[in-house]
Short mmCIF file of C-alpha atoms in Angstrom, two decimals:
data_model
loop_
_atom_site.label_atom_id
_atom_site.label_comp_id
_atom_site.label_asym_id
_atom_site.label_seq_id
_atom_site.Cartn_x
_atom_site.Cartn_y
_atom_site.Cartn_z
CA MET A 178 -4.20 20.46 -2.52
CA THR A 179 -5.73 23.51 0.42
CA THR A 180 -2.92 22.81 2.96
CA LEU A 181 0.61 21.39 3.03
CA VAL A 182 0.63 17.99 4.62
CA TYR A 183 4.47 17.90 5.20
CA PRO A 184 7.14 20.43 6.02
CA PRO A 185 8.96 21.11 2.65
CA GLU A 186 12.37 20.05 4.23
CA TRP A 187 11.08 16.97 4.60
CA GLN A 188 10.19 16.65 0.65
CA LYS A 189 12.32 14.99 -1.41
CA SER A 190 12.89 13.27 -5.25
CA TRP A 191 15.35 10.68 -6.70
CA GLU A 192 15.70 9.21 -9.75
CA TRP A 193 15.24 5.48 -10.47
CA LYS A 194 14.98 3.88 -13.67
CA GLY A 195 14.09 7.06 -15.64
CA LEU A 196 11.16 8.13 -13.19
CA ARG A 197 11.07 10.71 -10.66
CA ILE A 198 10.20 8.87 -7.20
CA SER A 199 8.73 11.37 -4.71
CA PHE A 200 8.83 10.58 -0.92
CA ILE A 201 9.35 12.26 2.46
CA GLN A 202 12.51 11.81 4.56
CA THR A 203 12.21 13.10 8.39
CA PRO A 204 15.25 14.17 10.28
CA ASP A 205 17.30 11.73 11.93
CA GLN A 206 15.96 11.92 15.88
CA PRO A 207 18.99 12.50 18.70
CA SER A 208 16.31 10.51 20.82
CA ARG A 209 16.07 7.43 18.46
CA LEU A 210 15.57 4.35 21.00
CA SER A 211 18.55 1.79 20.82
CA GLY A 212 18.58 -0.50 18.60
CA GLN A 213 15.77 1.16 16.55
CA GLY A 214 16.46 1.63 12.37
CA ALA A 215 13.82 3.42 10.63
CA THR A 216 10.70 2.70 9.64
CA VAL A 217 9.43 2.75 5.85
CA LEU A 218 5.37 3.67 5.13
CA ILE A 219 4.25 2.42 2.15
CA HIS A 220 0.67 3.39 0.82
CA GLY A 221 -2.26 1.72 -0.69
CA PHE A 222 -3.68 1.85 -3.95
CA GLY A 223 -4.66 5.21 -4.85
CA ALA A 224 -3.35 6.73 -2.37
CA CYS A 225 0.06 8.53 -1.13
CA LYS A 226 2.27 9.42 1.22
CA GLU A 227 0.30 12.41 2.69
CA HIS A 228 -2.23 9.33 3.48
CA TRP A 229 0.32 8.80 6.41
CA ARG A 230 -0.56 12.49 7.75
CA HIS A 231 -1.50 11.30 10.86
CA THR A 232 1.37 8.33 11.23
CA VAL A 233 4.61 10.48 10.45
CA PRO A 234 3.81 13.22 13.76
CA ALA A 235 3.18 10.18 16.29
CA LEU A 236 6.45 8.52 15.18
CA LEU A 237 9.20 11.05 14.64
CA GLU A 238 10.07 11.44 18.03
CA HIS A 239 11.96 8.34 18.37
CA ARG A 240 12.76 7.20 14.67
CA GLN A 241 13.34 8.45 11.06
CA VAL A 242 10.44 8.08 9.18
CA ILE A 243 10.18 7.63 5.42
CA ALA A 244 6.92 7.63 3.20
CA ILE A 245 7.12 6.68 -0.36
CA ASP A 246 4.78 7.64 -3.24
CA LEU A 247 4.82 4.26 -5.53
CA VAL A 248 5.26 4.75 -9.26
CA GLY A 249 1.75 5.76 -10.35
CA PHE A 250 0.68 7.83 -6.94
CA GLY A 251 1.19 10.84 -5.61
CA ALA A 252 3.86 12.95 -6.88
CA THR A 253 5.76 10.18 -8.37
CA ASP A 254 5.37 9.50 -11.93
CA LYS A 255 2.72 8.02 -13.69
CA PRO A 256 4.20 5.95 -16.79
CA ALA A 257 2.23 4.30 -19.35
CA SER A 258 0.88 0.56 -18.36
CA ARG A 259 2.22 -2.36 -20.18
CA LEU A 260 0.12 -5.12 -19.61
CA LYS A 261 1.74 -8.80 -19.14
CA SER A 262 -0.13 -9.40 -22.76
CA GLU A 263 1.21 -6.00 -24.48
CA THR A 264 4.97 -7.73 -24.96
CA ALA A 265 5.72 -5.23 -27.89
CA ARG A 266 4.12 -2.11 -26.02
CA GLN A 267 6.27 0.42 -24.34
CA GLY A 268 5.31 0.84 -20.67
CA TRP A 269 5.63 0.24 -17.02
CA ARG A 270 4.59 -3.01 -15.62
CA TYR A 271 2.88 -2.05 -12.67
CA GLY A 272 2.59 -4.54 -10.18
CA ILE A 273 3.39 -6.12 -6.79
CA ASP A 274 6.91 -7.13 -7.54
CA SER A 275 8.10 -3.65 -9.52
CA TRP A 276 6.89 -1.65 -6.56
CA ALA A 277 8.51 -3.81 -4.40
CA GLU A 278 11.99 -3.48 -6.24
CA GLN A 279 11.20 0.38 -5.76
CA VAL A 280 11.31 0.06 -2.31
CA VAL A 281 14.46 -1.62 -1.90
CA ALA A 282 15.64 0.34 -4.32
CA LEU A 283 14.88 3.60 -2.09
CA VAL A 284 16.07 1.83 1.69
CA LYS A 285 19.59 1.18 -0.45
CA HIS A 286 19.81 4.37 -1.76
CA LEU A 287 19.34 6.20 1.55
CA GLN A 288 21.49 3.61 3.07
CA LEU A 289 19.04 3.04 6.17
CA GLY A 290 19.97 -0.70 7.50
CA PRO A 291 17.49 -2.60 8.75
CA VAL A 292 14.55 -0.82 8.16
CA GLN A 293 10.98 -1.78 9.73
CA LEU A 294 8.17 -1.46 6.81
CA VAL A 295 4.39 -0.94 7.31
CA GLY A 296 2.26 -1.00 4.68
CA ASN A 297 -1.97 -0.77 4.35
CA SER A 298 -3.74 -2.43 1.88
CA ILE A 299 -1.87 -3.41 -1.32
CA GLY A 300 0.89 -1.43 0.18
CA GLY A 301 0.88 -4.13 2.73
CA VAL A 302 1.58 -6.88 0.05
CA VAL A 303 4.14 -4.65 -1.58
CA ALA A 304 5.92 -4.11 2.13
CA LEU A 305 5.84 -8.28 2.07
CA ALA A 306 7.00 -8.59 -1.32
CA ALA A 307 10.02 -6.14 -0.31
CA ALA A 308 11.03 -7.87 2.94
CA GLN A 309 11.15 -10.77 0.56
CA GLN A 310 13.45 -9.36 -2.04
CA LEU A 311 15.68 -8.03 0.85
CA GLU A 312 15.86 -11.53 2.54
CA GLN A 313 16.86 -12.70 -0.67
CA GLN A 314 19.88 -10.17 -1.00
CA GLY A 315 21.39 -11.01 2.41
CA ASP A 316 19.34 -7.56 3.97
CA PRO A 317 16.28 -8.67 5.67
CA VAL A 318 14.22 -5.85 7.31
CA ALA A 319 13.80 -5.93 11.01
CA GLN A 320 10.11 -6.05 10.91
CA VAL A 321 6.59 -5.63 8.35
CA VAL A 322 3.96 -4.29 9.83
CA LEU A 323 0.52 -4.58 7.57
CA ILE A 324 -2.66 -2.48 8.74
CA ASP A 325 -5.54 -4.28 6.81
CA CYS A 326 -3.40 -5.61 4.40
CA ALA A 327 -5.04 -6.36 0.62
CA GLN A 328 -6.44 -9.80 0.19
CA ARG A 329 -6.54 -9.67 -3.54
CA ASN A 330 -10.01 -11.53 -3.99
CA LEU A 331 -10.24 -11.13 -7.71
CA ASP A 332 -6.89 -12.82 -8.51
CA ASP A 333 -7.09 -15.66 -10.77
CA LYS A 334 -5.66 -18.30 -7.92
CA ARG A 335 -8.64 -16.94 -6.02
CA LEU A 336 -11.17 -17.85 -8.51
CA ALA A 337 -12.60 -21.18 -7.01
CA GLU A 338 -13.62 -19.23 -3.46
CA GLN A 339 -15.52 -16.81 -6.02
CA PRO A 340 -19.65 -17.60 -6.55
CA PRO A 341 -20.41 -19.13 -9.69
CA LEU A 342 -21.43 -16.02 -11.63
CA ARG A 343 -18.38 -13.89 -11.06
CA ARG A 344 -16.21 -17.16 -11.99
CA TRP A 345 -18.69 -17.35 -15.12
CA GLY A 346 -18.19 -13.71 -15.83
CA ARG A 347 -14.33 -13.88 -15.41
CA PRO A 348 -13.41 -13.52 -19.31
CA LEU A 349 -16.18 -10.77 -19.64
CA LEU A 350 -14.52 -8.66 -17.00
CA LYS A 351 -10.54 -9.41 -18.06
CA SER A 352 -11.82 -8.59 -21.72
CA LEU A 353 -13.53 -5.34 -21.00
CA VAL A 354 -10.57 -4.06 -18.54
CA ARG A 355 -8.08 -4.55 -21.02
CA GLN A 356 -10.01 -1.86 -23.00
CA ARG A 357 -7.99 1.62 -22.86
CA TRP A 358 -11.17 3.49 -23.65
CA PHE A 359 -13.32 1.80 -20.96
CA THR A 360 -11.05 2.06 -18.27
CA ARG A 361 -10.49 5.64 -18.43
CA VAL A 362 -14.52 5.89 -18.92
CA VAL A 363 -14.84 4.18 -14.97
CA PHE A 364 -11.49 5.95 -13.83
CA ARG A 365 -13.04 9.24 -14.95
CA SER A 366 -16.39 8.57 -13.21
CA VAL A 367 -14.97 7.81 -9.99
CA VAL A 368 -12.67 10.84 -9.74
CA LYS A 369 -15.04 13.12 -8.51
CA ARG A 370 -15.10 14.95 -5.13
CA GLY A 371 -18.72 13.17 -4.54
CA VAL A 372 -17.68 9.92 -5.17
CA ILE A 373 -14.48 9.90 -3.48
CA ARG A 374 -16.76 10.76 -0.49
CA LYS A 375 -18.87 7.98 -0.73
CA VAL A 376 -16.22 5.18 -0.89
CA LEU A 377 -14.17 7.07 1.86
CA LEU A 378 -17.53 6.87 4.24
CA GLN A 379 -17.31 2.57 3.13
CA ALA A 380 -13.61 2.27 4.13
CA TYR A 381 -13.91 4.78 7.34
CA PRO A 382 -17.22 3.29 8.82
CA SER A 383 -16.80 5.83 11.97
CA GLY A 384 -16.93 8.84 9.32
CA ARG A 385 -13.89 10.06 11.31
CA ASN A 386 -11.36 12.06 9.59
CA VAL A 387 -13.40 12.05 5.92
CA ASP A 388 -12.49 15.93 5.61
CA GLU A 389 -11.66 17.87 3.05
CA GLN A 390 -7.93 17.82 3.49
CA LEU A 391 -8.37 13.92 2.64
CA ILE A 392 -10.33 14.27 -0.26
CA ASP A 393 -7.71 16.68 -1.68
CA ILE A 394 -4.82 14.57 -0.84
CA LEU A 395 -6.60 11.89 -3.09
CA ILE A 396 -8.51 14.01 -5.85
CA THR A 397 -4.83 15.96 -6.73
CA PRO A 398 -2.83 13.36 -7.91
CA ALA A 399 -5.53 11.25 -9.70
CA GLN A 400 -6.21 14.51 -11.51
CA GLN A 401 -2.75 14.18 -13.17
CA SER A 402 -1.55 13.03 -16.08
CA GLY A 403 -0.37 9.21 -16.32
CA ALA A 404 -3.03 8.84 -13.43
CA ASP A 405 -5.52 6.40 -15.56
CA GLU A 406 -2.60 4.48 -16.79
CA ALA A 407 -1.60 3.82 -13.28
CA PHE A 408 -5.87 3.24 -12.72
CA HIS A 409 -5.79 0.43 -16.25
CA GLY A 410 -2.27 -0.91 -15.04
CA PHE A 411 -3.89 -1.88 -11.31
CA ILE A 412 -7.04 -3.33 -12.24
CA ASN A 413 -5.33 -5.32 -14.88
CA LEU A 414 -3.58 -7.71 -12.23
CA PHE A 415 -5.34 -10.95 -12.39
CA ASP A 416 -2.38 -12.88 -11.90
CA ASP A 417 0.10 -11.31 -9.16
CA ARG A 418 1.50 -11.92 -5.87
CA LEU A 419 -0.62 -12.87 -2.84
CA ALA A 420 0.41 -12.52 1.10
CA PRO A 421 0.07 -15.68 1.61
CA GLU A 422 2.38 -17.06 -0.69
CA ILE A 423 4.87 -14.83 0.55
CA LEU A 424 4.16 -15.16 4.47
CA GLU A 425 4.51 -19.18 3.77
CA THR A 426 8.40 -18.59 2.84
CA LEU A 427 9.06 -15.42 5.12
CA HIS A 428 11.80 -15.14 7.87
CA THR A 429 10.80 -11.82 8.57
CA PRO A 430 8.65 -11.31 11.65
CA VAL A 431 5.04 -9.65 10.69
CA ALA A 432 2.43 -8.17 12.96
CA MET A 433 -1.07 -7.14 12.06
CA ILE A 434 -3.52 -4.54 12.83
CA TRP A 435 -6.89 -4.80 11.46
CA GLY A 436 -9.86 -3.19 11.43
CA GLU A 437 -12.38 -5.13 12.69
CA LYS A 438 -15.27 -3.72 10.40
CA ASP A 439 -13.12 -3.25 6.97
CA PRO A 440 -15.36 -3.74 4.35
CA TRP A 441 -12.88 -4.94 1.85
CA GLU A 442 -10.40 -6.75 3.62
CA PRO A 443 -12.04 -9.59 6.22
CA ILE A 444 -10.28 -10.01 9.39
CA ALA A 445 -11.42 -13.57 9.41
CA GLU A 446 -8.47 -14.03 6.11
CA ALA A 447 -6.18 -12.07 8.71
CA GLU A 448 -6.69 -14.67 11.26
CA ARG A 449 -6.32 -17.34 9.04
CA TRP A 450 -2.60 -15.72 8.28
CA LEU A 451 -1.66 -16.36 12.15
CA ARG A 452 -0.89 -19.95 11.06
CA PHE A 453 2.07 -18.88 9.44
CA PRO A 454 5.39 -19.21 11.55
CA CYS A 455 6.40 -15.40 10.81
CA VAL A 456 3.25 -13.52 11.92
CA LYS A 457 3.49 -12.78 15.40
CA SER A 458 0.41 -10.71 16.37
CA LEU A 459 -3.04 -9.69 15.31
CA HIS A 460 -4.34 -6.48 16.80
CA ARG A 461 -7.96 -5.90 16.51
CA LEU A 462 -9.40 -2.56 15.97
CA PRO A 463 -13.21 -2.52 16.95
CA GLY A 464 -15.60 -0.17 14.19
CA LEU A 465 -12.63 0.55 12.65
CA GLY A 466 -12.78 -0.37 8.85
CA HIS A 467 -9.82 -0.48 6.11
CA CYS A 468 -7.55 2.60 6.95
CA PRO A 469 -7.75 3.10 10.64
CA HIS A 470 -4.37 4.91 10.47
CA ASP A 471 -6.14 7.63 9.34
CA GLU A 472 -10.39 7.31 10.71
CA ASP A 473 -8.55 7.18 13.96
CA PRO A 474 -5.00 7.43 14.22
CA GLY A 475 -5.33 7.55 18.54
CA ALA A 476 -6.45 3.58 18.07
CA VAL A 477 -3.54 2.81 15.97
CA ASN A 478 -0.48 4.56 16.69
CA ASP A 479 0.05 3.49 20.14
CA THR A 480 0.01 0.13 18.99
CA LEU A 481 2.19 1.10 16.20
CA LYS A 482 4.80 2.49 18.22
CA THR A 483 4.67 -0.45 20.50
CA LEU A 484 5.28 -2.59 17.85
CA LEU A 485 8.27 -1.07 16.17
CA THR A 486 9.78 -0.84 19.60
CA GLN A 487 9.50 -4.13 21.14
CA VAL A 488 10.48 -5.80 17.12
CA ASP A 489 11.42 -9.48 18.16
CA GLN A 490 15.09 -8.78 16.59
CA HIS A 491 15.05 -13.30 15.47
CA THR A 492 13.81 -13.93 12.56
CA CYS A 493 10.84 -17.28 12.25
#
């Protein structure tokens, strides 16, 4: 990367299940607001802890902040993938529950107490699954905040919602992406600065903060050994956790922040999630896309700080 995003003293690593897990941990603050626990930030697919570059400084005045690199991303290890069908193959089962287990293990390792989880994109589903696991273990989190949570439209459980051609083509798609030679070709074709910039300009419709530092943040881990295996494992998740399935039984309060111009995760779906008792609010961000926390931090940070400060301590 061309610049160091976080101070060296915040950089931490920890071994879990034989994997090196990378995260940052800011100092605990003497000015911590009464009753406010630590906040754990969980990035989306293809991103890393540095994607919270504008969020961490805004939050750390009154709370400790942890940002984690999920297995397969950032500076965390990127083991070979093992698909559900590959019962004889050694490797890591990339998926929502395994990433959630990683988050839960880190929370307990650091003895953070009743944390608040903030997740963007697929990190939102991971945050919900981690909250569910902690509930089941008798250690519920104080709140989950979803920022443009992934809706996972390609999951088999949502196949009936797809147009006929996509439904008919699903067997071919699944057979193709199971082939490592194919996913490596696709992966190598997208891990280029020009391609990443084009994708970012879709995700950030205003074009704000699509800078060289951001491209460095995303491309550097993607050029490391094993990154293509994480990609292979992720794009084969055709039968995994969906946010509504978790929200239906979750007792932890949930708040949502959403870019109204998100090209991939329509806000109309988020509006439907308001029917779940645990979902307390939806905060709309006009003109912003899939990663509003980085696209326009000024529009997100005040809302996020308010949500984290005014969390309803009562379960749903």
